[in-house]
Tab-separated table of C-alpha atoms in Angstrom:
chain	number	residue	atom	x	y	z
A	30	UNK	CA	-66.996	2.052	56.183
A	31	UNK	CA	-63.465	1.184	54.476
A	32	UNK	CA	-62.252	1.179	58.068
A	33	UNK	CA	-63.798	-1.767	59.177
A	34	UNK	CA	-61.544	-3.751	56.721
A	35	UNK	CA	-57.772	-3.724	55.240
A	36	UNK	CA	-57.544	-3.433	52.247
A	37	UNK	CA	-54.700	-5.849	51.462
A	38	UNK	CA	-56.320	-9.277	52.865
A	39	UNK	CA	-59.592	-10.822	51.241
A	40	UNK	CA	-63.230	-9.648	53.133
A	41	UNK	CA	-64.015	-13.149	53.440
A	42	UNK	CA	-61.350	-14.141	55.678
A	43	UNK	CA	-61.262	-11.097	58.038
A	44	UNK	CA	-65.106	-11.389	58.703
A	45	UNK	CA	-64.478	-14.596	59.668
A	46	UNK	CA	-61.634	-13.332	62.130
A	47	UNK	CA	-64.450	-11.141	62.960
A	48	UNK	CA	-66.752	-14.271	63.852
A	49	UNK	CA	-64.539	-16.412	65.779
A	50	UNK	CA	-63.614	-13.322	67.938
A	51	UNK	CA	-66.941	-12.872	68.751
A	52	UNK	CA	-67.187	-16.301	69.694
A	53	UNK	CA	-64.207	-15.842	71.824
A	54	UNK	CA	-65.497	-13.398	73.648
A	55	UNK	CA	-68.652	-15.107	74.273
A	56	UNK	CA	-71.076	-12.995	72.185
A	57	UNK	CA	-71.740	-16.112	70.017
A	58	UNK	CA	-72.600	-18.688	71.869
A	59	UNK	CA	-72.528	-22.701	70.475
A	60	UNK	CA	-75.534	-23.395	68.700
A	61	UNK	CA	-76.462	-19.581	68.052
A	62	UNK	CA	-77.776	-18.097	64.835
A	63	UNK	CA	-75.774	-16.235	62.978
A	64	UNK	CA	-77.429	-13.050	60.939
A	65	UNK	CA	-78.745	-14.275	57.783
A	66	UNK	CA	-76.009	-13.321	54.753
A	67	UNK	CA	-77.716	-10.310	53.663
A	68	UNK	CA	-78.046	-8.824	56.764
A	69	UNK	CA	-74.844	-9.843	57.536
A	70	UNK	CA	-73.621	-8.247	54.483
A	71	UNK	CA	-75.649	-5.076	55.114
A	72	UNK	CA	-74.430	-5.003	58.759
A	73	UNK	CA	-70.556	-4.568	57.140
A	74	UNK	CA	-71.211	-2.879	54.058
A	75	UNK	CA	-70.196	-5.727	51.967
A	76	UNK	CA	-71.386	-8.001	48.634
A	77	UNK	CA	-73.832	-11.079	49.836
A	78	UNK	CA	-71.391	-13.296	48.177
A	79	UNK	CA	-68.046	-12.486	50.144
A	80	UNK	CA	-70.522	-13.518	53.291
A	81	UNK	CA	-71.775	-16.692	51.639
A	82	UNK	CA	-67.967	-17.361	51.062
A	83	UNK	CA	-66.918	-16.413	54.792
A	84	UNK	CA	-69.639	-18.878	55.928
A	85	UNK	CA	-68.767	-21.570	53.385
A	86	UNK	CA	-65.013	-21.254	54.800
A	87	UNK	CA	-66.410	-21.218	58.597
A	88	UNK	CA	-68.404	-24.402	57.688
A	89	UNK	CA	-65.079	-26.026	55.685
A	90	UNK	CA	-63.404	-25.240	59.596
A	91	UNK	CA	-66.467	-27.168	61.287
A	92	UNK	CA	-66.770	-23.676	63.484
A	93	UNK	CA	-70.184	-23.128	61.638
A	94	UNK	CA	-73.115	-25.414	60.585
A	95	UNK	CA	-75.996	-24.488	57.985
A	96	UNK	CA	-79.243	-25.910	58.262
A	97	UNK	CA	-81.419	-25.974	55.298
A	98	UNK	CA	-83.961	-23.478	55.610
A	99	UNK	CA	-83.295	-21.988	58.396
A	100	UNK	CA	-79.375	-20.750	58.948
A	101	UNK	CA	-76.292	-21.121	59.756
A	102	UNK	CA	-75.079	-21.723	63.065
A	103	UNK	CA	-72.412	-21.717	65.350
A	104	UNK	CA	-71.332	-25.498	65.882
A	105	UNK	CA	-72.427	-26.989	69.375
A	106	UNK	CA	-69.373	-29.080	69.335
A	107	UNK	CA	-67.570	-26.887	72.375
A	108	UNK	CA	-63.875	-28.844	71.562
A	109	UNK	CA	-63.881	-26.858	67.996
A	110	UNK	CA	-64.486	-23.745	70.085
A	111	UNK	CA	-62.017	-24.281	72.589
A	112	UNK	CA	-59.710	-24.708	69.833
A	113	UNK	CA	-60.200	-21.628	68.503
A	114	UNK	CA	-59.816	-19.711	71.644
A	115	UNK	CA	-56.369	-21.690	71.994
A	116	UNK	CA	-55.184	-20.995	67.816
A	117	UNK	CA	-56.626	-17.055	68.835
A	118	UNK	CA	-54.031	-17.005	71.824
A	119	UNK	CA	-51.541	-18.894	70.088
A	120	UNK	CA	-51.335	-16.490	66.871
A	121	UNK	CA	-51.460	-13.270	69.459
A	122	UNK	CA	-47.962	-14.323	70.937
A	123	UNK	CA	-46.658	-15.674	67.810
A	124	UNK	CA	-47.037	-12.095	66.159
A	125	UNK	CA	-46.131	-10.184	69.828
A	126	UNK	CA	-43.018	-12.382	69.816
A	127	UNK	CA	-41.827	-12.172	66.666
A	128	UNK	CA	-41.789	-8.750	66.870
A	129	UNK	CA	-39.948	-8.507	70.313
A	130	UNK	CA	-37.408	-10.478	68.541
A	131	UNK	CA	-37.046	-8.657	65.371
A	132	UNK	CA	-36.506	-5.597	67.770
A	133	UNK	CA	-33.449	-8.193	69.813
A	134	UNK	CA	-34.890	-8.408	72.977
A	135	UNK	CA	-34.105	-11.594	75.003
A	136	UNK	CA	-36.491	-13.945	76.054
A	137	UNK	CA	-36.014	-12.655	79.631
A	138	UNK	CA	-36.821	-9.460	79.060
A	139	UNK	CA	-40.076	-10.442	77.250
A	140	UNK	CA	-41.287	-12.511	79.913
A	141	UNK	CA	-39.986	-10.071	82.751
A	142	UNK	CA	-41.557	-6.902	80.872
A	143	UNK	CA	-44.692	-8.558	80.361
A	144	UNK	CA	-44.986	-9.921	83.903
A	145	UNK	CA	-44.186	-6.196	85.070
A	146	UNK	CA	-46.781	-4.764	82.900
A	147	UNK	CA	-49.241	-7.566	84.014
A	148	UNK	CA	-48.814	-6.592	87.140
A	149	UNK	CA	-48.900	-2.578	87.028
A	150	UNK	CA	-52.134	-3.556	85.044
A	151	UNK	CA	-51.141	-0.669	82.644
A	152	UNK	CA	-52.870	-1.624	79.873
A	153	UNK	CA	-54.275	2.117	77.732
A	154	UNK	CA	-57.488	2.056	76.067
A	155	UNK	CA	-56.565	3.869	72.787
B	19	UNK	CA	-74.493	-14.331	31.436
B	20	UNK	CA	-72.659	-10.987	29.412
B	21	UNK	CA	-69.990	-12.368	26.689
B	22	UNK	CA	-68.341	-10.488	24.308
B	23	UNK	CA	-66.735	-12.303	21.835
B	24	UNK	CA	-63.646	-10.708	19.403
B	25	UNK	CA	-65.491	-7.210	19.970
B	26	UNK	CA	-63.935	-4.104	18.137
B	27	UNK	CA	-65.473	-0.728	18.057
B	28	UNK	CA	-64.058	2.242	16.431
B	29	UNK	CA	-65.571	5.618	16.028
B	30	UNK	CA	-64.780	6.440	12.678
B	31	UNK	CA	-60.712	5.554	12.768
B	32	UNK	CA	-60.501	6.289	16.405
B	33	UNK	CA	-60.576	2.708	17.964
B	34	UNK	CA	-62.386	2.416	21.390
B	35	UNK	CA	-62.448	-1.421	21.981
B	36	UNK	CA	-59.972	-4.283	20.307
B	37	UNK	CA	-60.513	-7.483	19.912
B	38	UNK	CA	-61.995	-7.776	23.806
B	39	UNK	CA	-63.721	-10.929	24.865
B	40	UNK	CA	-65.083	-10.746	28.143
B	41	UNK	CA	-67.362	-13.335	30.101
B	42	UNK	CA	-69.497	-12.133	32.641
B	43	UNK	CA	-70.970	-14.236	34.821
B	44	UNK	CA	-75.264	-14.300	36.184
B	45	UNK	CA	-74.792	-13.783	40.689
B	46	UNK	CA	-72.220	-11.499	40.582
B	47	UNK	CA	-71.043	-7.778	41.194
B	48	UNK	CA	-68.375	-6.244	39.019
B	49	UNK	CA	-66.463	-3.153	38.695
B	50	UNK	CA	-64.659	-2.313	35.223
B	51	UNK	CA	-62.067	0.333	35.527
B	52	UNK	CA	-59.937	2.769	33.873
B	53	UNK	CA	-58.552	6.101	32.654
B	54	UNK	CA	-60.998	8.147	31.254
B	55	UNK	CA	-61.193	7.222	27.522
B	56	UNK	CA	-59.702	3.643	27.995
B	57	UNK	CA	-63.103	2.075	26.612
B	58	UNK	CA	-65.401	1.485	30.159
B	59	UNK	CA	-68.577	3.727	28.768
B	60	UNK	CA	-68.259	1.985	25.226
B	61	UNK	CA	-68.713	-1.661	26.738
B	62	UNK	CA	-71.610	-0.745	28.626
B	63	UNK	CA	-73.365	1.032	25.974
B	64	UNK	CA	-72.610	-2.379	23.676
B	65	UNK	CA	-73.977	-4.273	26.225
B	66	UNK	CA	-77.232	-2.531	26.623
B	67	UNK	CA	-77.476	-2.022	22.988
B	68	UNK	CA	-77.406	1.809	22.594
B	69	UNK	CA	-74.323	1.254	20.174
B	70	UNK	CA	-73.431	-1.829	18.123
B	71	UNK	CA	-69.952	-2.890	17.303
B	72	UNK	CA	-67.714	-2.504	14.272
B	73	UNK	CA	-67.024	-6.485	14.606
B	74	UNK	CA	-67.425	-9.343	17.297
B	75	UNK	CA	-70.644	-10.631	18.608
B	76	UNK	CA	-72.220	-9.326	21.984
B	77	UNK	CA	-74.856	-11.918	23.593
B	78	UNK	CA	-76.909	-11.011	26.978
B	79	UNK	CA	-78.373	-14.394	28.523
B	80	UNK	CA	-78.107	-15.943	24.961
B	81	UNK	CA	-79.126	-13.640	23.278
B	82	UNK	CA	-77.785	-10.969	20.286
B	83	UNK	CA	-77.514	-7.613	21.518
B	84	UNK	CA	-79.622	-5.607	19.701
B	85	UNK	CA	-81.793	-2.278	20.586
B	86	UNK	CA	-84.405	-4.987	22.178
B	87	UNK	CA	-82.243	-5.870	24.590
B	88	UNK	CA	-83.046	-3.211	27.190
B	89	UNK	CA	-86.176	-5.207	27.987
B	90	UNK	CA	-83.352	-7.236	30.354
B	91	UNK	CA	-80.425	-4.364	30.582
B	92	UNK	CA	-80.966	-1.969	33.349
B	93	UNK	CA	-78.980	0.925	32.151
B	94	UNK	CA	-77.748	3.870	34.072
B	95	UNK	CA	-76.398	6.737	32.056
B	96	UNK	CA	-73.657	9.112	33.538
B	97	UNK	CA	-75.743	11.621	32.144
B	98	UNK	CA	-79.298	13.440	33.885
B	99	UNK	CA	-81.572	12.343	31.466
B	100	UNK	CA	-84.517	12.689	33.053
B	101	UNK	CA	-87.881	15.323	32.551
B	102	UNK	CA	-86.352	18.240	34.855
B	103	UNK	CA	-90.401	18.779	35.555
B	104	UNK	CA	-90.843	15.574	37.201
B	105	UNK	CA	-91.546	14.919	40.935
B	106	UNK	CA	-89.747	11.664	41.806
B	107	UNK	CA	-93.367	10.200	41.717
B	108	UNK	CA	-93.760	10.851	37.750
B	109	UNK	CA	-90.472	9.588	37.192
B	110	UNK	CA	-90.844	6.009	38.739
B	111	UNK	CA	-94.439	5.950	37.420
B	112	UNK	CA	-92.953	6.462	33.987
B	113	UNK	CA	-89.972	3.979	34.142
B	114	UNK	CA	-92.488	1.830	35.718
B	115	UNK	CA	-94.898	2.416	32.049
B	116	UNK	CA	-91.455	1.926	30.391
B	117	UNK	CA	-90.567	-1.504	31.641
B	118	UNK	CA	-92.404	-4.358	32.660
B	119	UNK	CA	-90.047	-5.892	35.125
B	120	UNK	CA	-90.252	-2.372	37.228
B	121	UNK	CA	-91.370	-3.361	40.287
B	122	UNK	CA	-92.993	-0.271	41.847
B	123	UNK	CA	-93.000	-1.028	45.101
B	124	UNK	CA	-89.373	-1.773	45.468
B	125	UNK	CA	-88.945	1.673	43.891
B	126	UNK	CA	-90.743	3.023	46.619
B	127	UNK	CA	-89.173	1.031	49.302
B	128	UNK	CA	-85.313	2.252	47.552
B	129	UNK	CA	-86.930	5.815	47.673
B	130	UNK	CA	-87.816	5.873	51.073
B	131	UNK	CA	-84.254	3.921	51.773
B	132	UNK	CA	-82.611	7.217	49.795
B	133	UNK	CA	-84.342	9.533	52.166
B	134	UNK	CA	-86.278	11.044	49.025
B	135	UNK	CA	-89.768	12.304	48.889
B	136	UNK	CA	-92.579	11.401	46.184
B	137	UNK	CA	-93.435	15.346	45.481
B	138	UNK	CA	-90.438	16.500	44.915
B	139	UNK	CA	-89.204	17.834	41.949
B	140	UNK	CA	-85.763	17.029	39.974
B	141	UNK	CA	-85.129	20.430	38.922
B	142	UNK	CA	-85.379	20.825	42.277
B	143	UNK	CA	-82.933	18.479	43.966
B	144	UNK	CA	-79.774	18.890	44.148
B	145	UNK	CA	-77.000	16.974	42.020
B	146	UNK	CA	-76.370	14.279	44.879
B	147	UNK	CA	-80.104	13.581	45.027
B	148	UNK	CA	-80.889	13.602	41.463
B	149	UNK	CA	-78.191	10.562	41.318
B	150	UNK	CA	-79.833	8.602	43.891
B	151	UNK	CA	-82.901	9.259	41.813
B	152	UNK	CA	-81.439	7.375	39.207
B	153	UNK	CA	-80.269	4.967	41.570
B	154	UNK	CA	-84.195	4.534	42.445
B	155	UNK	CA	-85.036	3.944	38.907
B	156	UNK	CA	-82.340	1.458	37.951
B	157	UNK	CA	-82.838	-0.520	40.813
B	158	UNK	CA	-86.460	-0.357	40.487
B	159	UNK	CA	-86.283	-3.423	37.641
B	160	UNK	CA	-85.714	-6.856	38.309
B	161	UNK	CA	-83.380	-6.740	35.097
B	162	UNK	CA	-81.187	-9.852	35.081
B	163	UNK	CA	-78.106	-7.446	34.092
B	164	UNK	CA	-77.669	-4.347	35.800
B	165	UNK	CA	-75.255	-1.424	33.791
B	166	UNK	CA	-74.533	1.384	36.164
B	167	UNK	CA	-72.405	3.841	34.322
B	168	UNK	CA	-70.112	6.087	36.678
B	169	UNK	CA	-72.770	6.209	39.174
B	170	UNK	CA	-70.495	8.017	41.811
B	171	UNK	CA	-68.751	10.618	39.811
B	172	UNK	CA	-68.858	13.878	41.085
B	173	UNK	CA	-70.631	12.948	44.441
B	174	UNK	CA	-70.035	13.437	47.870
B	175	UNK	CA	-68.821	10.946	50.354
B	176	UNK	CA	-72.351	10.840	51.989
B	177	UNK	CA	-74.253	9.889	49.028
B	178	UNK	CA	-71.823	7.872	47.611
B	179	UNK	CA	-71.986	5.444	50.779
B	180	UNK	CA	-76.058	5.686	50.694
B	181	UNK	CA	-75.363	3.926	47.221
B	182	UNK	CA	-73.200	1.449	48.192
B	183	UNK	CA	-75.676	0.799	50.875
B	184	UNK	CA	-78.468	0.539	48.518
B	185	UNK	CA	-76.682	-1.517	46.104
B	186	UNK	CA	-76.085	-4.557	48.845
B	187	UNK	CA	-79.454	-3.960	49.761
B	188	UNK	CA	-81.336	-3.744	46.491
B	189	UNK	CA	-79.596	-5.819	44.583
B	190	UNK	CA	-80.742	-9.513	43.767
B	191	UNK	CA	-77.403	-11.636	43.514
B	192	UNK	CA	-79.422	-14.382	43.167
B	193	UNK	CA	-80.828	-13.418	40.012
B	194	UNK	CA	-78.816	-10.484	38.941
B	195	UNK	CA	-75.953	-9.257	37.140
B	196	UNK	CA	-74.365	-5.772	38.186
B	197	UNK	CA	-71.974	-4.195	35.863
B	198	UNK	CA	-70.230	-1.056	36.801
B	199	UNK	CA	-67.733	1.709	35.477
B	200	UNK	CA	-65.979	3.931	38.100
B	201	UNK	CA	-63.197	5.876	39.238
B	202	UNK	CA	-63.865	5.624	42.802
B	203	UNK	CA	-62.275	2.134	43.317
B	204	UNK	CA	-61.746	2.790	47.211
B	205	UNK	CA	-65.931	3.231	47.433
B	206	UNK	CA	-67.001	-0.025	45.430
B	207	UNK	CA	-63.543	-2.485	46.786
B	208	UNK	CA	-65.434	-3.889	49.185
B	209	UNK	CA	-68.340	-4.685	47.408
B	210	UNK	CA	-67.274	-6.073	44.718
B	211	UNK	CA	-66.408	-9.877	43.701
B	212	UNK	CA	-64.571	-9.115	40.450
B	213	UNK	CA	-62.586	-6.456	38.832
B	214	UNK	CA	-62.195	-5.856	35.264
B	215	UNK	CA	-59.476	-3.594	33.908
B	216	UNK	CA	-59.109	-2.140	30.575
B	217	UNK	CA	-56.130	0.051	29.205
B	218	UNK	CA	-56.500	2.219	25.655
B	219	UNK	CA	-59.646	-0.432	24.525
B	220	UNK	CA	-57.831	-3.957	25.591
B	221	UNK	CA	-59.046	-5.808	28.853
B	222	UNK	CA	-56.042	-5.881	30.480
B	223	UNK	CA	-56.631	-8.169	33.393
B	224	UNK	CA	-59.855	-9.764	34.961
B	225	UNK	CA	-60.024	-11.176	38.220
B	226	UNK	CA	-61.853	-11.854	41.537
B	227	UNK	CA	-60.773	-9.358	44.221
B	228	UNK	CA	-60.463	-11.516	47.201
B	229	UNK	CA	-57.958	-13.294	45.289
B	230	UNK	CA	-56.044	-10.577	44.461
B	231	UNK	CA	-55.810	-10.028	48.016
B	232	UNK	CA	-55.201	-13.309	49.257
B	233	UNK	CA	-52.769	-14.022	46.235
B	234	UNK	CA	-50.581	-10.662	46.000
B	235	UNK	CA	-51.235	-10.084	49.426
B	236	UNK	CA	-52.111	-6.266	47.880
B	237	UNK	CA	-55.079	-3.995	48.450
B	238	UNK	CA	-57.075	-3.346	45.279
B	239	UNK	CA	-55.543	-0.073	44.362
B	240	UNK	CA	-52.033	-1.211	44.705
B	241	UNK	CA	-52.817	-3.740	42.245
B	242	UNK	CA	-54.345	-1.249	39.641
B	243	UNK	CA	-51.568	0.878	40.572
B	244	UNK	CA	-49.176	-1.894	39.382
B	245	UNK	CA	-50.702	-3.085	36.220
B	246	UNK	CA	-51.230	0.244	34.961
B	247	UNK	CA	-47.698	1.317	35.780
């Protein structure tokens, strides 16, 4: 149950990571229901409040809506979740590059090597 | 919710506690941790009144800690205190004769949730199941302040996870207080919204864990790691 989190970032923010990936990948749809908090927090194995908190920050980010009495959602504004999808891509290459720089390889190389292994569709499910 | 204000305890010269004042707040979950002998058992037994202090005042919701207090203190001991004759029925029917706030049906619900049955006797289960026994019975009350006393010490990794699970699922953060001691910082991190650490009887530090690791970018027992070093 540790697993599903690090340890060294707050709960809050990396179930909302969890959320917008979700959304990303088209489990959550605009307008769905999101579990209640306590089921939420049961689901994860974590304290009701760090979910009320990950919901307050998801609503502070417009990606989530609560209803009185009866939820939170996910927004049916489809721009936000475009955007998301973009800032999801956007923070993928900013890490992947960084770290193909830190280790000196030219921009040439990235883009050729990632082209190639595009292409030879080698991507390992581990 | 739970303040302690200027407490000291000593046990004859020995000191346990100085000078700690401590605010506890109603909604929330919180761990206090430390070496063995730092002080963790002491502040729980002030809270629920089963020891007074040498000076400093101790209110629960308002009001003076006193022996009457356990009427809103759900206390569980690190010790099996129990009848070793009872079947897990006589012991919720006689917490449930003990406090008014024991809500017997909840008890049962928790019992079924621990995989426990009514007929069964303690003497008869083993150590992990005796503590979720306990778990049953402090659970059982809608106490505004929960005290839960080592409840993982000396337990498996299988029945310490059942207790985590029952905590998030038993517990009313709406309308409760948890307070609890333990070594096993890695099993309670994630549940937990604040940490309390005392050192040789002083609080040392007193914060809420998602901001220790959003601030120090740190997990939890790098932190402790730190400020006990």
């Amino acid at each position: 149950m540790a697993d599903l989190f690090h340890s060294s970032k707050p709960i809050y923010e990396q179930i909302a990571e969890l959320i917008k990936k979700q959304i990303i990948r088209g489990e959550l749809h605009a307008g769905d229901k999101l579990p209640s908090v306590r089921e939420m927090a049961i689901e994860v194995n974590v304290n009701p409040n760090t979910v009320q908190r990950t919901y307050r920050e998801l609503e502070s980010m417009e990606i989530v809506q609560s209803k009185r009495g009866q939820g939170t959602f996910v927004t049916g504004n489809t721009a936000v979740l475009a955007a998301i999808r973009e800032e999801m891509k956007a923070e993928i290459l900013q890490n992947f590059t960084r770290q193909m720089y830190e280790m000196g390889y030219s921009k040439e190389e990235i883009t050729r090597g990632l082209a190639n292994f595009l292409d030879e569709g080698s991507i390992r499910d581990d | 919710m739970i303040k302690l204000t200027d407490v000291t305890k000593k046990y004859g010269t020995k000191r346990a506690l100085e000078d700690v004042n401590l605010t506890l707040s109603k909604g929330k979950l919180i761990g206090l941790v430390g070496e063995n002998g730092s002080g963790k058992s002491t502040t729980l037994k002030l809270i629920a009144g089963l020891n007074h202090p040498t000076c400093g005042d101790i209110t629960v919701n308002g009001e003076k800690v006193t022996r009457k207090i356990a009427s809103s203190v759900s206390y569980l001991s690190e010790l099996d205190e129990y009848y070793r004759f009872f079947t897990v029925k006589d012991a919720i029917e006689f917490q449930a004769s003990q406090f008014v706030d024991f809500d017997i049906e909840k008890a049962y619900e928790i019992m079924k949730f621990m995989k426990l049955e009514p007929q069964q006797k303690l003497k008869h289960l083993s150590k992990g199941n005796r503590s979720r026994v306990k778990i049953v019975l402090t659970l059982g009350r809608n106490a505004p302040v929960v005290l839960m006393d080592e409840p993982f010490s000396g337990l498996d990794p299988m029945v310490r996870n059942s207790i985590v699970k029952g905590l998030i699922s038993f517990v009313d953060l709406d309308k409760q207080l948890v307070l609890i001691t333990t070594h096993e910082i890695r099993e309670v991190e994630n549940i937990l919204d604040e940490i309390v650490a005392i050192r040789d009887g002083y609080i040392i530090a007193h914060h809420n864990v998602d901001d220790i690791r959003k601030e120090n970018k740190q997990s939890i027992v790098d932190w402790m790691t730190e400020i006990y070093a």
